[in-house]
Coordinates of C-alpha atoms and ligand atoms in Angstrom, one line a residue:
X25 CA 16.4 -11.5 11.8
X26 CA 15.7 -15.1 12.4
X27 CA 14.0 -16.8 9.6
X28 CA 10.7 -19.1 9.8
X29 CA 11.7 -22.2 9.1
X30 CA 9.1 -22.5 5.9
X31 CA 9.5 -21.0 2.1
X32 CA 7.1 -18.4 1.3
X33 CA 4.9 -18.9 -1.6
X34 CA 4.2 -22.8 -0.3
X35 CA 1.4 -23.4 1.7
X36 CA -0.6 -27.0 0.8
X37 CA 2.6 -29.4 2.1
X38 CA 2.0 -27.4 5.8
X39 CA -1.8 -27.4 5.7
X40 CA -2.4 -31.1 8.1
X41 CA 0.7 -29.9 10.3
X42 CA -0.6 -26.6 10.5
X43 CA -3.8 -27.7 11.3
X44 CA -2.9 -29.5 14.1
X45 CA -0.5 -27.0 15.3
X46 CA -3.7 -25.0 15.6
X47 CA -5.5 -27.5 17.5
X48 CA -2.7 -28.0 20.0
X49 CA -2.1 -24.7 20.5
X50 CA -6.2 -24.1 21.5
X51 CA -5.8 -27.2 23.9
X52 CA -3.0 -25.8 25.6
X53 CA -4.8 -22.6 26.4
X54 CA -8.3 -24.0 26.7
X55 CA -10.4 -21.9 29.1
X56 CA -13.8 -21.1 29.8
X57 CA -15.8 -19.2 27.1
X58 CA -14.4 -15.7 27.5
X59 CA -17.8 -14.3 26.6
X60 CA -19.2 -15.9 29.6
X61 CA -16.7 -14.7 32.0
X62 CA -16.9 -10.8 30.8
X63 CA -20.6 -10.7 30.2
X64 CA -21.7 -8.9 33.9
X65 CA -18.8 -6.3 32.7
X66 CA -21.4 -5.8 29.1
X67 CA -18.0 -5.9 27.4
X68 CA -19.3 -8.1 24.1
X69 CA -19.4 -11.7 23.4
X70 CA -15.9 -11.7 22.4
X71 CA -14.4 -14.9 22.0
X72 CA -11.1 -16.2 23.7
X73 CA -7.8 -16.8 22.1
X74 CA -7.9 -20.4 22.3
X75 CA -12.2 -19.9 20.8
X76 CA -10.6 -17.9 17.8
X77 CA -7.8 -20.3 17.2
X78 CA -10.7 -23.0 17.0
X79 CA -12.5 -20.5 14.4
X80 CA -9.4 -20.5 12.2
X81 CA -8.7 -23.9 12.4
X82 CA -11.8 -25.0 10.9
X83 CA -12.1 -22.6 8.0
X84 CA -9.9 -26.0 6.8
X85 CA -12.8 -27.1 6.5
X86 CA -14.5 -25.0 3.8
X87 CA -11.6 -25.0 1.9
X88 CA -8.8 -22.7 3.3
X89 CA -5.0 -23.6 3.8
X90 CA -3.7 -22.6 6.8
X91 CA 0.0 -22.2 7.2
X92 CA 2.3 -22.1 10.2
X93 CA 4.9 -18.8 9.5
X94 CA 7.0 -19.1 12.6
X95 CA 6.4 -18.2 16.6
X96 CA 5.9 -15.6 19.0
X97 CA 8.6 -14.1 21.2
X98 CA 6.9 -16.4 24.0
X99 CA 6.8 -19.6 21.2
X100 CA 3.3 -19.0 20.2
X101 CA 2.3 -20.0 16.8
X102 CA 2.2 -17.6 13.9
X103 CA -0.6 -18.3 11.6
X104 CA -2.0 -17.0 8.0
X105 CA -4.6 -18.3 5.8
X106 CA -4.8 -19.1 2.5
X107 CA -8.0 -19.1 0.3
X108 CA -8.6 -18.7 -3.5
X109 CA -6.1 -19.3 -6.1
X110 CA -2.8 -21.8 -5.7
X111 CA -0.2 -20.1 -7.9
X112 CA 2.2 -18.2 -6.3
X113 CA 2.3 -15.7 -8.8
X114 CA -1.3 -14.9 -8.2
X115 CA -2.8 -11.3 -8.3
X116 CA -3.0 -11.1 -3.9
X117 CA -5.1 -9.6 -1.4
X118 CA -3.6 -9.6 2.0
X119 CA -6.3 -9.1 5.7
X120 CA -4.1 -8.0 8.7
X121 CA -5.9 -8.3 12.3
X122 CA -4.8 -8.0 15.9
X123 CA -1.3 -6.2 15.3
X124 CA -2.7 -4.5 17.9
X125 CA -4.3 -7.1 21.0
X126 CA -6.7 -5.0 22.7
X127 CA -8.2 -4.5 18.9
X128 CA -10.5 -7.3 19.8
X129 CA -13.3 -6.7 17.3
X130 CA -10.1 -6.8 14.3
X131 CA -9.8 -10.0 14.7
X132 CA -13.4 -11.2 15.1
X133 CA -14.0 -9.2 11.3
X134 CA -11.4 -11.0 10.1
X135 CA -12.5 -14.4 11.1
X136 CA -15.7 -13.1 9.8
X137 CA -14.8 -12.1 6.1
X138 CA -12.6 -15.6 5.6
X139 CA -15.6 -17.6 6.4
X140 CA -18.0 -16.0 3.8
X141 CA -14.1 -16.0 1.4
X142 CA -13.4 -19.5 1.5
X143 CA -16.8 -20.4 0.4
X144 CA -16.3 -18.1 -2.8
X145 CA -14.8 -18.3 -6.2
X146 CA -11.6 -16.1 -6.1
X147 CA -11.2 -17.2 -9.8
X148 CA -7.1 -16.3 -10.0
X149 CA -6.7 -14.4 -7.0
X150 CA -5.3 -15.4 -3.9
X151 CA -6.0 -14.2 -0.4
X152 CA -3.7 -14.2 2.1
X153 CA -4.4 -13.4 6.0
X154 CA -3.0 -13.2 9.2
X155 CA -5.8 -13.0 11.8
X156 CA -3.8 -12.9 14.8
X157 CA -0.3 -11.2 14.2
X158 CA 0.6 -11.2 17.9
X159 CA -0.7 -13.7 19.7
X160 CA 1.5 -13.0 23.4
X161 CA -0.1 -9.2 23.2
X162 CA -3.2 -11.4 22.7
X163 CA -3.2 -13.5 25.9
X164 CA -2.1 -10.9 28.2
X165 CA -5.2 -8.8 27.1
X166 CA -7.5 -12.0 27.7
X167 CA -5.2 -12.8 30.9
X168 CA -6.2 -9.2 32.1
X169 CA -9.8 -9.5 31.1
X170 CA -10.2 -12.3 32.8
X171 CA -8.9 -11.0 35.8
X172 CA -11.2 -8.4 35.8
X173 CA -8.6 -5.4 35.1
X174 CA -8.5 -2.9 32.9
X175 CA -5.2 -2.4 31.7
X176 CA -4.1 -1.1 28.0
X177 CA -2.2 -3.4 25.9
X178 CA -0.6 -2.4 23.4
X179 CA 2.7 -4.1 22.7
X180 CA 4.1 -7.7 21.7
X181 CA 6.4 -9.4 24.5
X182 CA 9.5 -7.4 23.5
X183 CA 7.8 -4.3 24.5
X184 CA 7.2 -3.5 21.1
X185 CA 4.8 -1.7 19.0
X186 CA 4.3 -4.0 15.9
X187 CA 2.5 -1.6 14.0
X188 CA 5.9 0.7 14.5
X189 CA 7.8 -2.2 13.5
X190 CA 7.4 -2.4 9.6
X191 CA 9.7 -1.7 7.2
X192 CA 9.0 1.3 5.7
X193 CA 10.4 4.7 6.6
X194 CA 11.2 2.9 9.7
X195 CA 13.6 5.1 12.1
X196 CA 11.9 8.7 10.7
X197 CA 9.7 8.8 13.8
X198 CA 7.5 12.2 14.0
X199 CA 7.6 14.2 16.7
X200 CA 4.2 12.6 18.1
X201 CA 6.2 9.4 18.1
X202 CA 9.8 10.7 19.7
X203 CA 7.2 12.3 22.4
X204 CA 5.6 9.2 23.3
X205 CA 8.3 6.4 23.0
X206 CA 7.1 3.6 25.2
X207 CA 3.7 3.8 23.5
X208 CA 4.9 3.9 19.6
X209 CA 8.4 1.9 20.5
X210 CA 9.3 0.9 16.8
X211 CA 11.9 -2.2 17.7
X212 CA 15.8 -2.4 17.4
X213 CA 15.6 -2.7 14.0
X214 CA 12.9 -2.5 11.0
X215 CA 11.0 -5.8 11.0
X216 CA 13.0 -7.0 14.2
X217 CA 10.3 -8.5 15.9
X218 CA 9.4 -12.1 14.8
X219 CA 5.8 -11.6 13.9
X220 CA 6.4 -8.8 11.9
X221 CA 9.5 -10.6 10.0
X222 CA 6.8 -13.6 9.7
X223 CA 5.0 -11.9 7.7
X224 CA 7.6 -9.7 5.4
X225 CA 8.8 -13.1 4.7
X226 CA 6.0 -14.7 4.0
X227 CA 4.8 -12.1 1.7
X228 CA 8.1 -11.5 0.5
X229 CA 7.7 -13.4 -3.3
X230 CA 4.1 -12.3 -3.6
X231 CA 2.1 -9.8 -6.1
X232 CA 0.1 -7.9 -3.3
X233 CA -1.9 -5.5 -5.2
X234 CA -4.5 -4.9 -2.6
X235 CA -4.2 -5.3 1.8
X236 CA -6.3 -4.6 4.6
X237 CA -5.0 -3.8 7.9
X238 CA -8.3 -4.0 10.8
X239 CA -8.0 -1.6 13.8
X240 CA -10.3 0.0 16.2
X241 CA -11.6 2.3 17.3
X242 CA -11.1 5.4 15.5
X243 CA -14.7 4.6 12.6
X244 CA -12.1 5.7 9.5
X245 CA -10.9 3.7 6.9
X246 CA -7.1 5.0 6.2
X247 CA -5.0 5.2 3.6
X248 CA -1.0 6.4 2.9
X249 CA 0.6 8.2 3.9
X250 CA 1.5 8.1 7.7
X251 CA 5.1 9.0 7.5
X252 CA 4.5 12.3 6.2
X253 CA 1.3 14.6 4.9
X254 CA 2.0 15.4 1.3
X255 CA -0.1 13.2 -1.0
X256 CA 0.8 9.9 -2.6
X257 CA 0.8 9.5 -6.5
X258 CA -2.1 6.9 -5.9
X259 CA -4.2 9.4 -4.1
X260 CA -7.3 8.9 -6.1
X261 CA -7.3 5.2 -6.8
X262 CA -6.7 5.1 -2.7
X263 CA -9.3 7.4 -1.6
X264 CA -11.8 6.1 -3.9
X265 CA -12.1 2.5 -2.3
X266 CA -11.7 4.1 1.4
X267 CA -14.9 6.1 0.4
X268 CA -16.8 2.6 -0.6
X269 CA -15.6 0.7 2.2
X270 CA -16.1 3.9 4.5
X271 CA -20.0 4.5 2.8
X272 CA -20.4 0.4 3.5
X273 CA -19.4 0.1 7.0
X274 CA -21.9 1.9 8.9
X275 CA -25.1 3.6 8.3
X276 CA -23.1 6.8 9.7
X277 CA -20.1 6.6 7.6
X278 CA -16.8 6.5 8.4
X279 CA -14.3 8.6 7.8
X280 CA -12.1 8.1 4.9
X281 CA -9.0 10.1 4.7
X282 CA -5.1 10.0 4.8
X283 CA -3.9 8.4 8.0
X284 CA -1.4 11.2 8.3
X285 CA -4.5 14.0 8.3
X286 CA -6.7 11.6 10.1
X287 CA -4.2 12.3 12.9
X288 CA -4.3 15.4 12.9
X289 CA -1.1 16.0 10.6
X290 CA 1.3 13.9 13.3
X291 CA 3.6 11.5 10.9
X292 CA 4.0 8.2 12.0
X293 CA 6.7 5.4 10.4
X294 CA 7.4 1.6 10.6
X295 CA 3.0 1.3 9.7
X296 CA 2.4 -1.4 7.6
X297 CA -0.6 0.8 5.8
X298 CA 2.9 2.5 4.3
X299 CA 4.8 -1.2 4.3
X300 CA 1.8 -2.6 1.8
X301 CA 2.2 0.6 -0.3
X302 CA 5.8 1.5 -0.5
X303 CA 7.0 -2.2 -0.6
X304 CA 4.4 -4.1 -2.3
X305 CA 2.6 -1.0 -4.5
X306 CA -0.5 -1.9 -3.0
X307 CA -3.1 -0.4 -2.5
X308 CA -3.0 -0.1 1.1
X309 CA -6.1 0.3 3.9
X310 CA -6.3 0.4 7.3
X311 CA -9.6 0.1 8.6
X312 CA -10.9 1.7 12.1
X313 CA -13.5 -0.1 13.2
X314 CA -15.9 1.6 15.6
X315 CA -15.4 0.7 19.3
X316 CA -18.6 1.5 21.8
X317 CA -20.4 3.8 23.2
X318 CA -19.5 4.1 26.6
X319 CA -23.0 4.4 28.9
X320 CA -21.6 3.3 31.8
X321 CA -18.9 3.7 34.4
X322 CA -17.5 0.4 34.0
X323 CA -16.6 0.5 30.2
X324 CA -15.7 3.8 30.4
X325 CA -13.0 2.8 32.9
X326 CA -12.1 0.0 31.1
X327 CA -10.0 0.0 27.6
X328 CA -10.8 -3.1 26.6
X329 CA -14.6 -1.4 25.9
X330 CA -12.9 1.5 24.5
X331 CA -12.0 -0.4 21.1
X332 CA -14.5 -2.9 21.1
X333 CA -18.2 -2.4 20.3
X334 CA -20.4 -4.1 22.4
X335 CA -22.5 -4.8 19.0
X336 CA -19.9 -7.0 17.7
X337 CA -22.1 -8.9 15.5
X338 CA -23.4 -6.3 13.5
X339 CA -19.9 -4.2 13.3
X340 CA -18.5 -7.1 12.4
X341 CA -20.4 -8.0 9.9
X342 CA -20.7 -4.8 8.1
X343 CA -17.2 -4.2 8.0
X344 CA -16.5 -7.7 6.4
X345 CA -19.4 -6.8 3.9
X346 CA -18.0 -3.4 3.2
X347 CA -14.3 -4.5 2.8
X348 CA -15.4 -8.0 0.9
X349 CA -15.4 -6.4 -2.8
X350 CA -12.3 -5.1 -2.6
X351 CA -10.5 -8.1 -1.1
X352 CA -11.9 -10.5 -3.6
X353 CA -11.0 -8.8 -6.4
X354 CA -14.1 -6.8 -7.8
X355 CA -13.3 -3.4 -10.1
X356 CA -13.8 0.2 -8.1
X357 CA -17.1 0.8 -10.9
X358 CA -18.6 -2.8 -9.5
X359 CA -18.0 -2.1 -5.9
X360 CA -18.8 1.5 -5.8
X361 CA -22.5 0.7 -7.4
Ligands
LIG30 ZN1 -4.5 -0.3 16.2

């Protein structure tokens, strides 16, 4: 496994560098705004790569650190954010967005929930997020989209599923997963890919007691186990904030249930919904946000509209609201009331 080149736990010395790491990297890929180009296709007013990076950057500005972790298979940069308390022995939520690239309206909650985090008083908890875990999966959607193609994209550059890549149970694939091996492809190795060794390193000296992972489009918010069906100890403490966060998303609910049952009883490993849990003793979500309804031919030939809701303001910001309480810090008895 190659090794980012920074310590984990430190994150002010990198901020400036960082910061203008961000900024280069949006230059270089400066385009049109992408909402612009895809709004006769009514696929949302989803911003571009090089917008988001823009976005990220200037939560700097309201007081988050940003940190450079390492690159990309192609070079890209690997972000996360940090907002809330300094010490690296802090209590520590983690947000997780675009592991998977077509999972637009992930990484546009994400964005969302830092900027109404960094303007709050995290007292002594630290928040740590990584709103773009793989930024080459990230470009060829956007590459595609602007193109005007429709193509499913699922993987980083190595072909890999980075959501298959974690290290937990890694290499006990399910039968779903055997069946299906160039859709799930879980890496040589646990962690092999650099943006998922990015992040166990960066994480690696932290107390995580609570992560988020955002998804779409499944309207569920999940919780361990995927690897297998029978219960974890935590059950109750996990499905109890999957039910507030679930109850606060939408006006329709979501679902809130085991991943493992939410699919229908097909085990999955290498998630990092089990990663936060069995390595860190989190308590670990993975939150489905609701893609669109499909009313016409075009996004229902086109998976890009599949995942993403064409009301991303609104989903966006009730998902932040819902999942806010629990990622600052609040008790289950405050949030659920
Ligand atoms: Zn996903």
């Amino acid at each position: 496994m190659v090794r980012p080149s920074t310590s984990p736990g430190t994150s002010v010395p990198f901020d400036d560098d960082a910061r203008q790491t961000a900024r280069n990297a949006a230059d270089k890929h400066r385009r049109p705004a992408l909402a612009r180009t895809i709004a006769d296709r009514r696929l949302g007013a989803y911003r571009g790569y090089s917008e988001l990076l823009d976005a990220i950057e200037r939560l700097g500005e309201r007081g988050a650190r940003l940190k450079q972790i390492g690159n990309s298979v192609k070079g890209e940069p690997l972000f996360c954010v940090y907002i809330g308390s300094e010490a690296p022995k802090a209590r520590t939520s983690v947000v997780l967005a675009g592991v998977h690239p077509i999972e637009w309206i992930g990484i546009e909650t994400c964005v969302h929930l830092l900027e109404r985090l960094a303007g709050e008083d995290l007292g002594d908890r630290a928040v740590i997020a990584f709103p773009m875990v793989n930024p080459d999966g990230l470009m060829r959607v956007e590459e595609n989209l602007r193109a005007g193609g429709r193509r499913f994209i699922r993987h980083n550059a190595h072909g890999v599923d980075l959501n298959r890549n974690f290290d937990a149970h890694w290499g006990e694939r399910g039968w779903f997963q055997r069946l299906l091996p160039w859709i799930f492809a879980p890496g040589k190795a646990a962690a092999s890919e650099p943006e998922v060794a990015s992040i166990g390193f960066e994480l690696s000296e932290r107390r995580i007691d609570r992560a988020i992972s955002l998804h779409s489009f499944g309207g569920a918010v999940l919780y361990p186990p995927a690897h297998t069906v029978w219960p974890i100890p935590d059950y109750a403490e996990h499905r109890a904030w999957a039910k507030v966060i679930a109850r606060g998303a939408c006006k329709n609910a979501y679902t809130a249930l085991p991943c493992s049952w939410w699919s229908w009883g097909t085990t999955q490993s290498g998630l990092e919904l089990d990663w936060f849990h069995v390595r860190h003793g989190a308590v670990s979500l993975l939150i489905e946000c609701e893609g669109g309804p499909s009313f016409s031919f075009s996004r229902l030939t086109t998976p890009f509209a599949w995942f993403n809701p064409l009301e991303l303001s609104r989903v966006s910001a009730q998902v932040a609201s819902a999942a806010l309480p629990f990622i600052r810090g609040d008790s289950l008895e405050h949030a659920a009331t």
